[in-house]
Coordinates of C-alpha atoms in Angstrom, one line a residue:
Chain P
M1 CA 0.3 0.1 -0.2
K2 CA 3.0 2.1 1.1
D3 CA 4.8 1.9 -2.5
S4 CA 1.3 2.5 -4.5
L5 CA 1.1 5.8 -2.0
K6 CA 3.7 6.8 -3.8
R7 CA 3.4 6.2 -7.5
M8 CA 0.0 8.7 -6.6
K9 CA -0.3 11.5 -6.8
Q10 CA -3.3 13.8 -7.6
I11 CA -4.0 17.4 -8.8
K12 CA -7.2 19.1 -8.5
K13 CA -9.6 19.7 -12.0
S14 CA -8.4 24.0 -11.5
K15 CA -5.1 23.1 -11.9
L16 CA -4.9 20.7 -14.5
P17 CA -4.7 23.7 -17.0
E18 CA -1.5 24.5 -15.5
L19 CA -0.1 20.8 -15.6
I20 CA -1.0 20.9 -19.2
E21 CA 0.8 23.8 -20.2
Q22 CA 3.4 22.6 -18.0
L23 CA 3.6 19.7 -20.5
K24 CA 2.9 21.6 -23.6
K25 CA 6.7 23.8 -23.0
D26 CA 9.4 20.7 -24.1
Y27 CA 6.4 18.5 -25.6
D28 CA 3.8 18.2 -28.7
L29 CA 0.4 18.0 -26.9
I30 CA -2.1 15.8 -28.0
G31 CA -5.3 15.3 -27.0
P32 CA -8.7 15.1 -27.4
C33 CA -11.1 17.3 -28.7
K34 CA -14.4 18.0 -29.6
D35 CA -15.5 18.8 -33.3
G36 CA -18.9 18.6 -33.9
D37 CA -20.3 16.0 -32.8
L38 CA -16.4 13.4 -32.8
V39 CA -13.7 13.4 -30.5
L40 CA -10.7 13.7 -32.3
Y41 CA -7.3 13.7 -31.2
R42 CA -5.0 16.7 -32.8
K43 CA -2.3 18.6 -31.2
L44 CA -3.6 20.6 -28.5
E45 CA -3.0 24.7 -29.2
K46 CA -2.0 27.1 -26.4
D47 CA -4.6 27.2 -23.7
E48 CA -6.8 24.8 -25.1
L49 CA -7.2 21.8 -23.0
P50 CA -8.1 18.0 -23.3
F51 CA -12.0 17.3 -23.6
L52 CA -11.9 14.2 -21.1
G53 CA -15.5 13.6 -21.6
F54 CA -16.6 10.9 -23.7
K55 CA -17.1 7.3 -23.2
N56 CA -14.9 6.7 -25.8
S57 CA -13.8 8.9 -29.6
I58 CA -16.0 7.1 -33.0
K59 CA -12.1 7.4 -34.2
S60 CA -9.4 5.3 -32.5
P61 CA -6.0 6.5 -31.7
K62 CA -4.4 4.5 -33.8
E63 CA -3.8 7.2 -36.7
L64 CA -1.1 9.1 -34.3
F65 CA 1.2 5.8 -34.3
F66 CA -0.3 4.6 -38.0
P67 CA -1.4 7.3 -40.3
Q68 CA -4.2 6.7 -42.4
T69 CA -1.6 7.9 -45.6
E70 CA 2.0 7.9 -44.9
E71 CA 4.7 8.8 -46.9
I72 CA 6.8 7.1 -47.5
L73 CA 9.6 8.3 -50.0
R74 CA 9.6 11.1 -52.7
F75 CA 10.9 11.6 -56.2
R76 CA 11.7 13.4 -58.8
G77 CA 12.6 13.1 -62.1
F78 CA 11.6 10.9 -65.4
I79 CA 10.8 7.8 -64.8
D80 CA 13.7 6.0 -66.0
R81 CA 15.7 7.6 -63.7
R82 CA 14.3 8.3 -60.4
I83 CA 16.2 8.0 -56.8
P84 CA 13.9 7.8 -53.6
E85 CA 14.5 10.9 -51.8
A86 CA 14.2 9.7 -48.3
I87 CA 11.8 11.7 -45.5
E88 CA 14.1 12.6 -42.6
E89 CA 11.7 14.5 -40.8
K90 CA 12.6 14.8 -37.2
V91 CA 9.6 13.2 -35.0
K92 CA 8.7 15.5 -32.6
K93 CA 9.0 13.9 -29.1
R94 CA 4.8 14.0 -27.9
I95 CA 2.5 13.1 -24.7
V96 CA -0.3 11.9 -26.5
I97 CA -3.0 12.3 -23.4
G98 CA -6.6 10.6 -22.6
M99 CA -6.1 7.4 -24.5
R100 CA -8.1 4.8 -23.0
P101 CA -6.8 1.4 -21.8
C102 CA -8.4 -0.1 -24.6
D103 CA -6.8 1.9 -27.3
I104 CA -3.8 1.7 -25.2
Q105 CA -3.5 -2.7 -25.6
S106 CA -4.2 -2.0 -29.5
L107 CA -0.4 -0.3 -29.2
L108 CA 1.0 -2.9 -27.6
I109 CA -1.3 -5.7 -29.6
I110 CA 0.4 -4.0 -33.2
D111 CA 3.7 -4.1 -31.6
K112 CA 4.0 -6.8 -32.3
L113 CA 3.8 -7.1 -35.6
F114 CA 5.5 -3.6 -36.5
I115 CA 8.3 -4.2 -34.6
N116 CA 9.7 -7.7 -34.4
D117 CA 12.4 -10.0 -35.3
D118 CA 12.0 -10.1 -38.8
Y119 CA 11.7 -6.6 -39.7
V120 CA 11.4 -3.5 -38.3
D121 CA 8.7 -0.9 -39.5
S122 CA 10.6 2.4 -39.5
F123 CA 8.4 4.7 -39.4
Y124 CA 6.0 3.0 -36.5
D125 CA 8.6 2.4 -34.4
K126 CA 9.9 6.1 -34.4
L127 CA 6.5 7.1 -33.2
R128 CA 6.5 4.9 -30.8
E129 CA 9.5 5.6 -29.6
N130 CA 9.1 9.4 -29.2
T131 CA 5.8 9.1 -27.5
L132 CA 4.5 9.2 -23.9
I133 CA 1.0 8.1 -22.8
I134 CA -0.5 9.7 -20.7
G135 CA -3.9 7.2 -20.3
F136 CA -7.1 8.1 -19.1
G137 CA -9.5 5.5 -16.7
C138 CA -12.7 5.2 -17.8
S139 CA -15.5 5.8 -15.0
N140 CA -18.7 5.1 -17.5
P141 CA -18.1 2.6 -19.9
A142 CA -20.5 2.1 -22.6
S143 CA -22.4 -0.7 -23.4
S144 CA -20.3 -1.6 -26.7
C145 CA -17.1 -2.4 -24.3
F146 CA -15.6 -5.6 -23.7
C147 CA -12.0 -5.3 -23.1
T148 CA -12.4 -7.1 -19.4
S149 CA -13.0 -9.8 -21.7
L150 CA -9.5 -9.9 -23.1
G151 CA -7.1 -9.3 -20.4
G152 CA -7.9 -5.6 -21.0
G153 CA -9.9 -2.9 -17.8
P154 CA -11.5 0.2 -17.5
F155 CA -8.3 1.6 -15.3
I156 CA -5.6 -0.7 -16.7
A157 CA -2.6 1.0 -17.1
K158 CA -0.3 -1.3 -18.2
G159 CA 1.3 -0.1 -21.9
S160 CA 1.0 3.9 -20.6
D161 CA 3.7 5.9 -18.6
V162 CA 1.3 8.3 -16.8
F163 CA -2.3 6.9 -16.1
M164 CA -5.1 9.2 -14.7
V165 CA -8.2 9.0 -13.4
D166 CA -10.8 11.0 -12.7
I167 CA -12.4 10.7 -8.9
G168 CA -15.0 13.5 -9.0
Q169 CA -12.7 16.7 -7.2
G170 CA -9.6 16.0 -8.9
Y171 CA -7.9 13.7 -10.7
L172 CA -4.9 10.2 -8.8
L173 CA -2.1 10.2 -11.6
E174 CA -0.1 7.2 -11.4
H175 CA 3.3 6.6 -12.8
V176 CA 3.6 3.5 -14.4
S177 CA 7.6 4.4 -16.5
E178 CA 10.3 5.8 -15.6
K179 CA 9.9 8.7 -18.3
G180 CA 5.8 8.7 -16.8
K181 CA 8.0 9.4 -13.1
K182 CA 9.6 12.4 -14.1
L183 CA 6.7 14.1 -15.9
I184 CA 4.4 14.2 -12.5
E185 CA 6.4 14.6 -9.4
Q186 CA 6.7 17.3 -8.7
L187 CA 2.5 17.3 -7.9
P188 CA 1.4 16.5 -4.5
E189 CA 0.8 13.0 -3.1
A190 CA -2.9 11.2 -3.2
S191 CA -3.8 10.7 0.1
E192 CA -5.8 6.9 0.8
D193 CA -8.6 8.2 0.8
M194 CA -8.6 9.3 -2.7
I195 CA -7.5 5.6 -3.1
A196 CA -9.9 4.2 -2.2
M197 CA -12.3 6.2 -4.5
K198 CA -10.9 5.0 -6.9
Q199 CA -11.1 1.2 -6.4
D200 CA -14.3 1.7 -5.6
I201 CA -15.6 3.5 -9.4
E202 CA -12.8 1.0 -10.8
K203 CA -15.1 -1.5 -9.2
K204 CA -18.3 0.0 -10.5
A205 CA -17.0 0.4 -14.3
S206 CA -15.3 -2.8 -14.2
K207 CA -18.4 -4.6 -12.7
S208 CA -20.3 -2.9 -15.5
I209 CA -18.8 -3.9 -18.6
S210 CA -21.0 -6.6 -20.8
S211 CA -18.6 -10.0 -20.8
I212 CA -17.4 -12.8 -23.5
D213 CA -15.7 -15.4 -23.7
V214 CA -12.9 -16.5 -25.6
E215 CA -10.6 -18.4 -23.4
A216 CA -12.1 -21.3 -26.0
I217 CA -11.8 -19.9 -29.1
P218 CA -9.0 -19.4 -30.4
E219 CA -8.3 -23.5 -30.7
K220 CA -11.8 -24.2 -31.9
L221 CA -11.8 -21.7 -34.8
K222 CA -8.8 -24.0 -36.1
T223 CA -11.6 -26.8 -36.5
L224 CA -13.6 -24.3 -38.1
F225 CA -12.8 -22.7 -42.1
E226 CA -15.2 -25.1 -44.0
N227 CA -17.8 -24.5 -41.6
P228 CA -21.0 -23.0 -42.5
I229 CA -21.3 -20.9 -40.0
W230 CA -19.1 -18.2 -42.1
E231 CA -22.1 -17.4 -44.3
E232 CA -24.7 -17.2 -41.6
I233 CA -22.1 -14.6 -39.5
S234 CA -21.4 -12.6 -43.0
E235 CA -25.3 -12.5 -44.7
R236 CA -26.0 -9.1 -43.5
C237 CA -22.6 -7.9 -43.9
L238 CA -22.1 -5.1 -46.9
G239 CA -18.2 -5.2 -47.2
C240 CA -18.4 -0.8 -46.2
G241 CA -15.4 -1.8 -43.6
V242 CA -15.9 0.2 -41.2
C243 CA -15.1 -1.7 -38.5
T244 CA -11.4 -2.0 -39.8
Y245 CA -11.4 1.8 -40.2
L246 CA -12.3 2.1 -36.5
C247 CA -10.5 -0.8 -35.2
P248 CA -7.3 -0.1 -33.1
T249 CA -5.7 -3.3 -33.9
C250 CA -6.4 -4.0 -37.3
H251 CA -3.1 -2.8 -39.2
C252 CA -3.5 -4.0 -42.8
F253 CA -1.8 -1.3 -45.2
D254 CA -1.5 -0.6 -49.2
I255 CA 1.5 1.0 -50.9
Q256 CA 0.8 3.4 -53.6
D257 CA 2.7 6.2 -56.3
E258 CA 1.3 9.3 -56.9
V259 CA 2.6 11.4 -59.6
V260 CA 2.1 14.8 -61.1
D261 CA 3.7 15.6 -64.4
N262 CA 7.7 14.5 -62.9
K263 CA 7.0 14.9 -59.3
G264 CA 5.8 12.5 -57.0
R265 CA 5.8 10.5 -53.9
R266 CA 5.6 6.8 -52.6
V267 CA 2.6 6.6 -49.3
R268 CA 1.0 3.9 -47.8
N269 CA -3.1 3.9 -46.8
W270 CA -4.8 2.3 -44.6
D271 CA -6.5 -0.9 -46.0
S272 CA -9.8 -3.5 -45.3
C273 CA -9.6 -7.0 -45.5
M274 CA -13.0 -6.9 -46.5
F275 CA -12.8 -5.1 -50.0
P276 CA -12.2 -7.6 -52.7
I277 CA -9.5 -5.6 -54.2
F278 CA -7.3 -6.9 -51.6
T279 CA -6.0 -10.0 -52.3
L280 CA -6.7 -9.8 -56.2
H281 CA -3.7 -11.6 -58.5
G282 CA -2.5 -9.4 -61.6
S283 CA -4.0 -13.0 -62.7
G284 CA -7.3 -12.3 -62.3
H285 CA -7.0 -14.7 -59.9
Q286 CA -9.1 -14.3 -56.5
P287 CA -9.1 -16.2 -53.8
R288 CA -11.7 -14.2 -52.2
E289 CA -14.3 -13.9 -53.8
F290 CA -17.0 -14.0 -51.1
R291 CA -18.1 -11.5 -48.8
Y292 CA -17.7 -14.7 -46.1
Q293 CA -14.6 -15.8 -47.0
R294 CA -13.3 -12.0 -45.9
M295 CA -15.3 -12.1 -43.0
R296 CA -14.0 -15.2 -42.1
Q297 CA -10.6 -13.7 -42.6
R298 CA -10.9 -10.9 -40.5
I299 CA -12.1 -13.5 -37.6
M300 CA -9.7 -15.7 -38.0
H301 CA -7.1 -13.3 -38.0
K302 CA -8.2 -11.5 -34.8
F303 CA -8.5 -14.5 -32.9
N304 CA -6.6 -17.1 -34.5
Y305 CA -3.7 -16.7 -36.7
Y306 CA -2.3 -13.4 -35.1
R307 CA -2.7 -15.3 -31.7
K308 CA -0.4 -18.2 -32.7
N309 CA 2.0 -15.3 -34.6
F310 CA 2.1 -13.7 -31.8
G311 CA 0.6 -14.8 -28.4
V312 CA -1.9 -12.6 -28.4
I313 CA -5.7 -12.0 -29.9
A314 CA -6.3 -9.1 -31.7
C315 CA -8.7 -7.0 -29.9
S316 CA -8.9 -5.3 -27.4
G317 CA -12.4 -5.2 -26.9
C318 CA -12.8 -1.3 -27.4
G319 CA -16.4 -2.0 -29.0
R320 CA -16.3 0.6 -31.5
C321 CA -17.0 -2.0 -34.7
V322 CA -20.2 -3.4 -32.5
A323 CA -21.2 0.1 -31.8
Q324 CA -20.7 1.8 -35.5
C325 CA -21.3 -1.6 -38.0
P326 CA -24.4 -0.4 -40.2
V327 CA -26.0 -3.8 -40.1
N328 CA -25.1 -4.1 -36.2
I329 CA -23.2 -6.9 -36.2
D330 CA -21.8 -7.8 -33.1
V331 CA -18.7 -9.0 -32.8
R332 CA -19.4 -10.4 -29.3
E333 CA -22.5 -12.4 -30.9
V334 CA -20.5 -13.5 -33.1
I335 CA -18.4 -14.9 -30.7
G336 CA -21.2 -16.8 -29.0
S337 CA -22.1 -18.4 -32.4
I338 CA -18.8 -19.9 -32.8
K339 CA -18.9 -21.0 -28.5
N340 CA -22.3 -22.5 -29.6
I341 CA -21.4 -25.0 -32.2
K342 CA -20.5 -28.7 -31.2
Chain Z
M1 CA 17.8 1.5 -38.7
K2 CA 17.8 0.7 -42.7
N3 CA 13.9 1.3 -43.0
P4 CA 12.8 -2.2 -45.0
Y5 CA 10.6 -0.1 -46.7
I6 CA 13.0 1.9 -49.4
P7 CA 13.3 0.0 -52.3
I8 CA 17.8 0.5 -53.3
P9 CA 18.9 2.1 -57.0
I10 CA 19.1 -1.4 -59.7
K11 CA 19.9 -0.5 -63.1
I12 CA 18.8 -2.2 -65.9
D13 CA 22.5 -3.7 -67.7
K14 CA 20.5 -6.2 -70.3
V15 CA 16.4 -6.8 -71.3
R16 CA 15.3 -9.3 -73.8
F17 CA 12.5 -11.3 -75.0
E18 CA 11.9 -14.7 -73.7
T19 CA 8.9 -16.2 -75.2
D20 CA 7.9 -15.8 -79.4
D21 CA 4.5 -13.9 -77.9
R22 CA 6.5 -11.2 -76.3
L23 CA 4.4 -10.8 -73.3
I24 CA 7.7 -12.3 -70.7
K25 CA 10.9 -10.3 -70.6
T26 CA 13.8 -10.9 -69.1
F27 CA 15.9 -8.2 -67.3
D28 CA 19.4 -8.2 -66.0
L29 CA 20.1 -6.1 -63.2
V30 CA 23.5 -4.7 -61.7
F31 CA 24.0 -2.7 -58.5
P32 CA 25.2 1.4 -59.2
N33 CA 26.1 0.7 -55.5
K34 CA 28.8 -2.2 -54.7
E35 CA 27.9 -2.5 -51.3
D36 CA 24.6 -2.8 -52.5
E37 CA 24.9 -5.9 -53.9
K38 CA 27.6 -7.1 -51.6
E39 CA 24.5 -6.9 -48.8
F40 CA 22.0 -8.6 -50.9
N41 CA 22.7 -12.0 -50.3
Y42 CA 19.7 -14.9 -51.9
Y43 CA 19.6 -18.5 -52.2
P44 CA 17.2 -20.0 -55.1
G45 CA 13.8 -19.3 -54.4
Q46 CA 13.1 -15.6 -52.7
F47 CA 11.8 -13.0 -54.2
A48 CA 12.7 -8.9 -54.8
E49 CA 9.8 -6.3 -55.0
L50 CA 10.8 -4.5 -58.4
S51 CA 10.2 -1.0 -58.1
I52 CA 9.2 2.2 -60.1
L53 CA 9.4 4.9 -58.4
G54 CA 5.7 6.6 -60.0
K55 CA 3.9 3.3 -61.0
G56 CA 4.8 0.4 -57.8
E57 CA 6.0 -2.2 -57.2
S58 CA 5.9 -6.0 -58.3
P59 CA 6.8 -9.0 -56.6
I60 CA 9.4 -11.5 -58.6
G61 CA 11.4 -14.3 -58.1
I62 CA 14.6 -14.3 -58.7
A63 CA 15.4 -15.6 -61.5
S64 CA 19.5 -15.8 -61.4
S65 CA 21.7 -18.1 -58.9
P66 CA 23.9 -16.6 -56.2
T67 CA 26.8 -18.3 -58.1
E68 CA 25.9 -16.2 -60.9
A69 CA 27.8 -12.6 -59.1
G70 CA 27.4 -9.3 -60.6
F71 CA 23.5 -8.9 -61.7
L72 CA 20.5 -10.3 -61.3
R73 CA 18.6 -11.9 -63.2
F74 CA 14.4 -11.3 -63.2
T75 CA 12.1 -13.0 -65.6
V76 CA 9.2 -10.6 -66.2
M77 CA 5.5 -11.1 -67.9
K78 CA 3.1 -7.4 -68.5
V79 CA 0.5 -7.9 -66.6
G80 CA -0.3 -4.9 -64.8
V81 CA 0.6 -1.5 -64.5
V82 CA 4.0 -2.1 -62.7
T83 CA 5.3 -4.9 -64.9
K84 CA 3.9 -2.8 -68.2
A85 CA 6.6 0.3 -67.1
L86 CA 8.4 -1.8 -66.7
H87 CA 8.3 -3.5 -70.3
N88 CA 8.6 -0.3 -71.5
L89 CA 12.0 0.5 -70.2
E90 CA 15.2 0.1 -72.3
K91 CA 18.9 -0.8 -70.8
S92 CA 20.5 1.7 -68.7
A93 CA 17.3 2.8 -66.9
L94 CA 17.0 3.5 -63.0
M95 CA 15.1 1.7 -60.9
G96 CA 14.5 0.1 -57.3
V97 CA 14.6 -3.3 -55.9
R98 CA 13.4 -4.6 -52.1
G99 CA 14.6 -8.1 -50.8
P100 CA 16.1 -10.9 -51.2
F101 CA 12.4 -11.7 -49.6
G102 CA 10.4 -15.1 -48.5
N103 CA 12.2 -17.8 -47.6
W104 CA 13.6 -20.8 -50.2
Y105 CA 14.2 -24.2 -51.8
P106 CA 15.4 -26.1 -49.3
I107 CA 19.1 -26.7 -51.0
D108 CA 20.5 -27.8 -47.3
E109 CA 17.9 -30.0 -46.8
M110 CA 18.1 -31.7 -50.0
K111 CA 21.9 -32.4 -49.7
G112 CA 22.8 -36.3 -50.4
K113 CA 19.8 -36.4 -52.5
N114 CA 17.4 -36.5 -55.7
V115 CA 16.2 -33.8 -56.8
V116 CA 13.6 -33.6 -59.2
I117 CA 12.5 -30.2 -60.6
I118 CA 9.2 -29.5 -62.8
G119 CA 8.1 -27.0 -64.3
G120 CA 5.6 -25.2 -66.3
G121 CA 5.6 -21.7 -68.7
F122 CA 7.7 -18.8 -66.6
A123 CA 6.8 -20.4 -63.1
F124 CA 10.0 -22.1 -64.3
T125 CA 12.3 -18.9 -63.0
T126 CA 13.1 -19.8 -60.1
L127 CA 13.7 -23.2 -61.3
R128 CA 16.5 -21.6 -63.4
S129 CA 17.8 -20.4 -60.2
L130 CA 17.7 -24.0 -58.5
L131 CA 18.9 -25.7 -61.3
I132 CA 21.6 -23.4 -61.7
Y133 CA 22.8 -23.4 -58.1
M134 CA 22.9 -27.1 -57.9
L135 CA 24.5 -27.4 -61.1
D136 CA 27.3 -25.0 -60.2
D137 CA 31.0 -26.9 -60.1
K138 CA 31.3 -26.1 -56.7
N139 CA 26.7 -27.6 -55.9
R140 CA 26.9 -30.1 -58.1
K141 CA 29.1 -33.6 -56.0
A142 CA 26.8 -32.9 -52.9
Y143 CA 23.4 -33.6 -54.5
G144 CA 22.5 -37.2 -56.6
D145 CA 20.9 -37.1 -59.8
I146 CA 19.1 -34.0 -61.1
T147 CA 16.1 -34.7 -63.6
C148 CA 14.5 -31.5 -64.2
I149 CA 10.7 -32.3 -66.7
Y150 CA 9.7 -28.6 -68.2
G151 CA 7.0 -27.9 -69.8
A152 CA 5.0 -24.9 -72.0
R153 CA 1.4 -24.7 -74.1
N154 CA 4.4 -24.7 -77.4
P155 CA 8.1 -24.6 -78.3
G156 CA 7.8 -20.6 -78.6
L157 CA 6.5 -20.3 -74.5
L158 CA 9.6 -22.1 -73.2
C159 CA 11.5 -19.5 -71.8
Y160 CA 16.0 -20.0 -71.6
R161 CA 16.1 -21.9 -74.6
D162 CA 19.5 -21.2 -75.4
E163 CA 20.3 -22.6 -71.4
L164 CA 17.6 -26.0 -72.6
E165 CA 20.0 -26.7 -75.7
Q166 CA 23.2 -26.5 -72.9
W167 CA 21.9 -28.7 -70.4
K168 CA 20.8 -31.3 -72.7
K169 CA 24.1 -31.8 -73.6
R170 CA 25.4 -32.3 -69.6
K171 CA 25.6 -35.6 -68.5
D172 CA 24.6 -34.7 -64.8
V173 CA 21.6 -33.6 -65.4
S174 CA 18.3 -35.1 -67.1
L175 CA 16.7 -32.9 -69.0
Y176 CA 12.9 -33.6 -70.6
Q177 CA 10.5 -31.0 -72.0
C178 CA 7.4 -31.0 -73.1
I179 CA 5.1 -28.9 -75.2
D180 CA 0.8 -29.1 -75.2
W181 CA -1.2 -30.9 -77.1
T182 CA -2.7 -29.4 -80.0
F183 CA -6.6 -29.7 -79.4
G184 CA -9.0 -30.7 -81.9
S185 CA -12.9 -30.5 -82.4
K186 CA -13.1 -33.8 -80.2
G187 CA -10.5 -32.8 -77.6
P188 CA -6.8 -33.4 -77.8
I189 CA -4.9 -34.9 -80.8
E190 CA -2.4 -38.2 -79.8
E191 CA -0.2 -37.0 -82.1
A192 CA 2.9 -34.9 -81.9
A193 CA 2.3 -31.4 -81.5
E194 CA 5.3 -29.9 -83.9
D195 CA 8.2 -32.2 -85.3
G196 CA 10.7 -33.4 -82.6
W197 CA 8.5 -34.0 -80.2
M198 CA 7.1 -37.5 -80.0
P199 CA 3.9 -37.9 -78.5
I200 CA 3.4 -40.2 -75.3
N201 CA 0.9 -42.6 -74.6
M202 CA -1.8 -40.2 -73.8
K203 CA -4.2 -42.2 -72.6
E204 CA -1.8 -43.8 -70.3
P205 CA 1.5 -41.8 -70.0
G206 CA 2.5 -44.3 -67.4
K207 CA 2.5 -47.4 -70.2
T208 CA 4.9 -44.8 -72.8
I209 CA 7.8 -46.3 -73.9
I210 CA 10.7 -44.1 -72.9
K211 CA 13.7 -44.8 -75.6
Q212 CA 16.9 -43.0 -75.1
D213 CA 18.0 -40.4 -76.4
V214 CA 14.2 -39.0 -76.5
K215 CA 14.0 -35.6 -74.4
K216 CA 11.9 -34.1 -76.4
F217 CA 7.3 -34.9 -76.0
T218 CA 4.2 -34.3 -76.2
A219 CA 2.8 -34.3 -72.9
F220 CA 1.0 -32.4 -70.7
V221 CA 3.7 -32.1 -67.5
P222 CA 1.9 -34.1 -65.8
Q223 CA 1.2 -36.5 -67.8
L224 CA 5.4 -36.6 -68.9
V225 CA 5.5 -36.9 -65.0
S226 CA 3.8 -40.2 -65.4
A227 CA 5.7 -41.1 -68.0
I228 CA 9.4 -40.7 -67.1
K229 CA 8.4 -41.9 -63.3
P230 CA 11.5 -40.2 -61.4
E231 CA 12.5 -42.6 -58.9
S232 CA 11.1 -41.4 -55.4
K233 CA 12.9 -43.4 -52.9
N234 CA 16.0 -40.8 -51.4
A235 CA 13.9 -38.0 -53.8
Y236 CA 12.2 -34.3 -53.5
A237 CA 10.0 -32.9 -55.9
I238 CA 9.9 -29.0 -56.4
V239 CA 7.2 -28.0 -58.5
C240 CA 6.3 -24.9 -59.7
G241 CA 3.7 -24.1 -62.8
P242 CA -0.2 -22.5 -62.9
P243 CA -2.2 -23.8 -60.5
I244 CA -4.3 -26.2 -62.9
M245 CA -0.3 -27.9 -63.2
I246 CA 0.2 -28.7 -60.2
K247 CA -3.5 -30.2 -59.8
F248 CA -2.1 -32.9 -61.1
T249 CA 1.2 -33.1 -61.0
I250 CA 0.9 -33.6 -57.5
P251 CA -0.9 -36.7 -57.2
V252 CA 0.9 -38.3 -60.3
L253 CA 4.4 -37.8 -58.1
T254 CA 2.1 -39.2 -54.8
E255 CA 1.7 -41.8 -56.4
L256 CA 5.1 -42.5 -57.6
G257 CA 5.5 -42.6 -53.6
F258 CA 6.7 -38.7 -53.0
P259 CA 6.0 -38.0 -49.1
P260 CA 4.7 -34.3 -48.8
D261 CA 7.3 -33.8 -46.7
R262 CA 9.4 -34.4 -49.9
I263 CA 7.5 -32.4 -52.7
Y264 CA 7.4 -28.5 -52.7
N265 CA 6.1 -25.8 -54.3
S266 CA 6.2 -22.0 -54.4
L267 CA 3.4 -19.9 -54.6
E268 CA 2.7 -16.6 -55.5
M269 CA -0.3 -13.9 -53.9
R270 CA -1.0 -10.2 -54.0
M271 CA 1.4 -8.6 -52.1
K272 CA 2.4 -5.1 -50.8
C273 CA 5.4 -4.9 -48.5
G274 CA 7.0 -7.7 -49.2
I275 CA 7.7 -8.5 -45.1
G276 CA 4.8 -10.2 -43.4
K277 CA 3.0 -6.2 -42.3
C278 CA 0.9 -5.2 -44.9
G279 CA -1.5 -8.2 -43.8
R280 CA -2.7 -9.4 -47.0
C281 CA -0.8 -12.1 -48.5
N282 CA -1.1 -14.9 -45.6
I283 CA -2.4 -18.6 -45.9
G284 CA -4.0 -19.1 -42.6
R285 CA -1.4 -18.4 -40.4
K286 CA 1.8 -17.9 -42.2
Y287 CA 2.5 -14.7 -44.9
V288 CA 3.5 -16.0 -48.2
C289 CA 5.8 -13.0 -48.3
K290 CA 7.1 -14.0 -44.8
D291 CA 6.5 -17.5 -44.4
G292 CA 6.8 -18.7 -48.0
P293 CA 6.5 -18.5 -50.8
V294 CA 8.8 -21.9 -50.9
F295 CA 5.8 -24.6 -48.6
S296 CA 5.9 -28.5 -48.6
L297 CA 2.9 -30.1 -49.4
K298 CA 3.0 -31.8 -45.9
E299 CA 3.1 -27.3 -44.8
L300 CA 0.3 -26.7 -47.1
E301 CA -1.7 -29.4 -46.1
S302 CA -1.9 -28.4 -42.6
L303 CA -3.2 -24.5 -43.6
P304 CA -7.0 -23.8 -45.0
K305 CA -7.5 -24.0 -48.8
E306 CA -7.7 -20.5 -49.4
Y307 CA -5.2 -20.4 -52.6

């Protein structure tokens, strides 16, 4: 208890702007901002405060580390003598504040793909290395949330550098990493009462989250590739790709060259396994001709293949796909159906 | 730390049409920077992403063998945006390459064994790399008998015809070539499709009598394999070709006694990153770019049928 006391700092709500301006001195501060009906993560300008009064953003903050469009290189000249001009923009040191535990856990999940012993994705790696994360606990999880079923939780601090919790009159801030410690060193320590309040809120929040049983799913999926359930599950699916767009663990991308006159660039853009062109061969051969095959790929990839390759399920239970699917396909129900197959 | 997405400059040194239909060209590429050449260490079976800035990239199997110093050879069919642009480039054009990517043919495992190479059409490209590697003076003694069965629709569509002529003359490799039957109104006609290409027994290929010096046949590749009956004991079979050829060749090999862990394929998939990150080329949990493109039949049987 003593040790957790030392790690816990506190700040009154009225004092938060001071801390925010302090952080902005040495870092680009990125946080949630209200933009009409949306909450978008972007750089906070002078005197701007992070907007923390929301359940979770519709769009995940994965684009802060894996941008929707990212330049790989530039080139100029005639087509038979172009050489790549590497983009050597320095990545500024940044702090992202307000990220929810599910979105932080998603980064830990896709870290394993982008940074491993085979190859290191230098773009992603640089952004990860230069970013500190102040996570934010979910006191009021949404009905579409199911993070607790995937090893997460509304107040899980793993993966953040500092973890922040709203306890009413103020915030509790816990340092999770050494780098995070420095950010909140000067703040007063939290009292035992405050910590008890936090634990109370945490208990209530965790209880309110829907739960599904994924324990046996990865192994079970191994046997279900040819099962007719995929056609059932994908019957309503429009192939719109919203699930992949919003999903914080979806990592697929396309590479395209763009040219105007004799200047151009090579970029990578988000891509979706739910689109047919994703796997279309130059010869015209199409391994995933039907929508149910693409839906099957999505579920198998997240709940079986990724787990086999990297040891974790590629889902953090953020519930965005559940909340935004235009035909209400609920991945929790999909898992339930799979569980019920004899 | 090197950025795996940046292509390395490489120049076109030689270009030629490889097939009579002029849809396939062979490019010999050289690195302007000798350091890059030294770092590009590859094995037969691997591929590289050929990059044309402004058009894109194409994953192409490396046709040269690492025993051939000083250049990389690629045989490329004109199929889409990138390959069309590549076909329009001429000698001394500067382009890019990323690689070598993927795994390679089991050259270590096959040491001391006999090797049967079976190819169809221009899928023969990485088989050329393997054959040249094994036939190299430094390596030949490490392998047993080498049999090569290579077919195409017609003689003008065979690749590396000048080298095929040379290999025919060698004593340390048995080369058999074949071309497709001519089709009449009632199906394939059982006679030589061209002069000098002896028809096999079309209805019962296994009963074909192979005369001593006859090396050119009219047959579909799987049928020629049935006719030649390569010995499976202590042997590996490497099969590369269009899906339909592979589909009918595998049962022939199985019947001849080749077990699934001694039959190898090289697969292709739509690819972009080439390094197992963009997510599109997977078969089950394996990425064809990173865990392949070479797979044993045993491995393929454990993966979903999604290719």
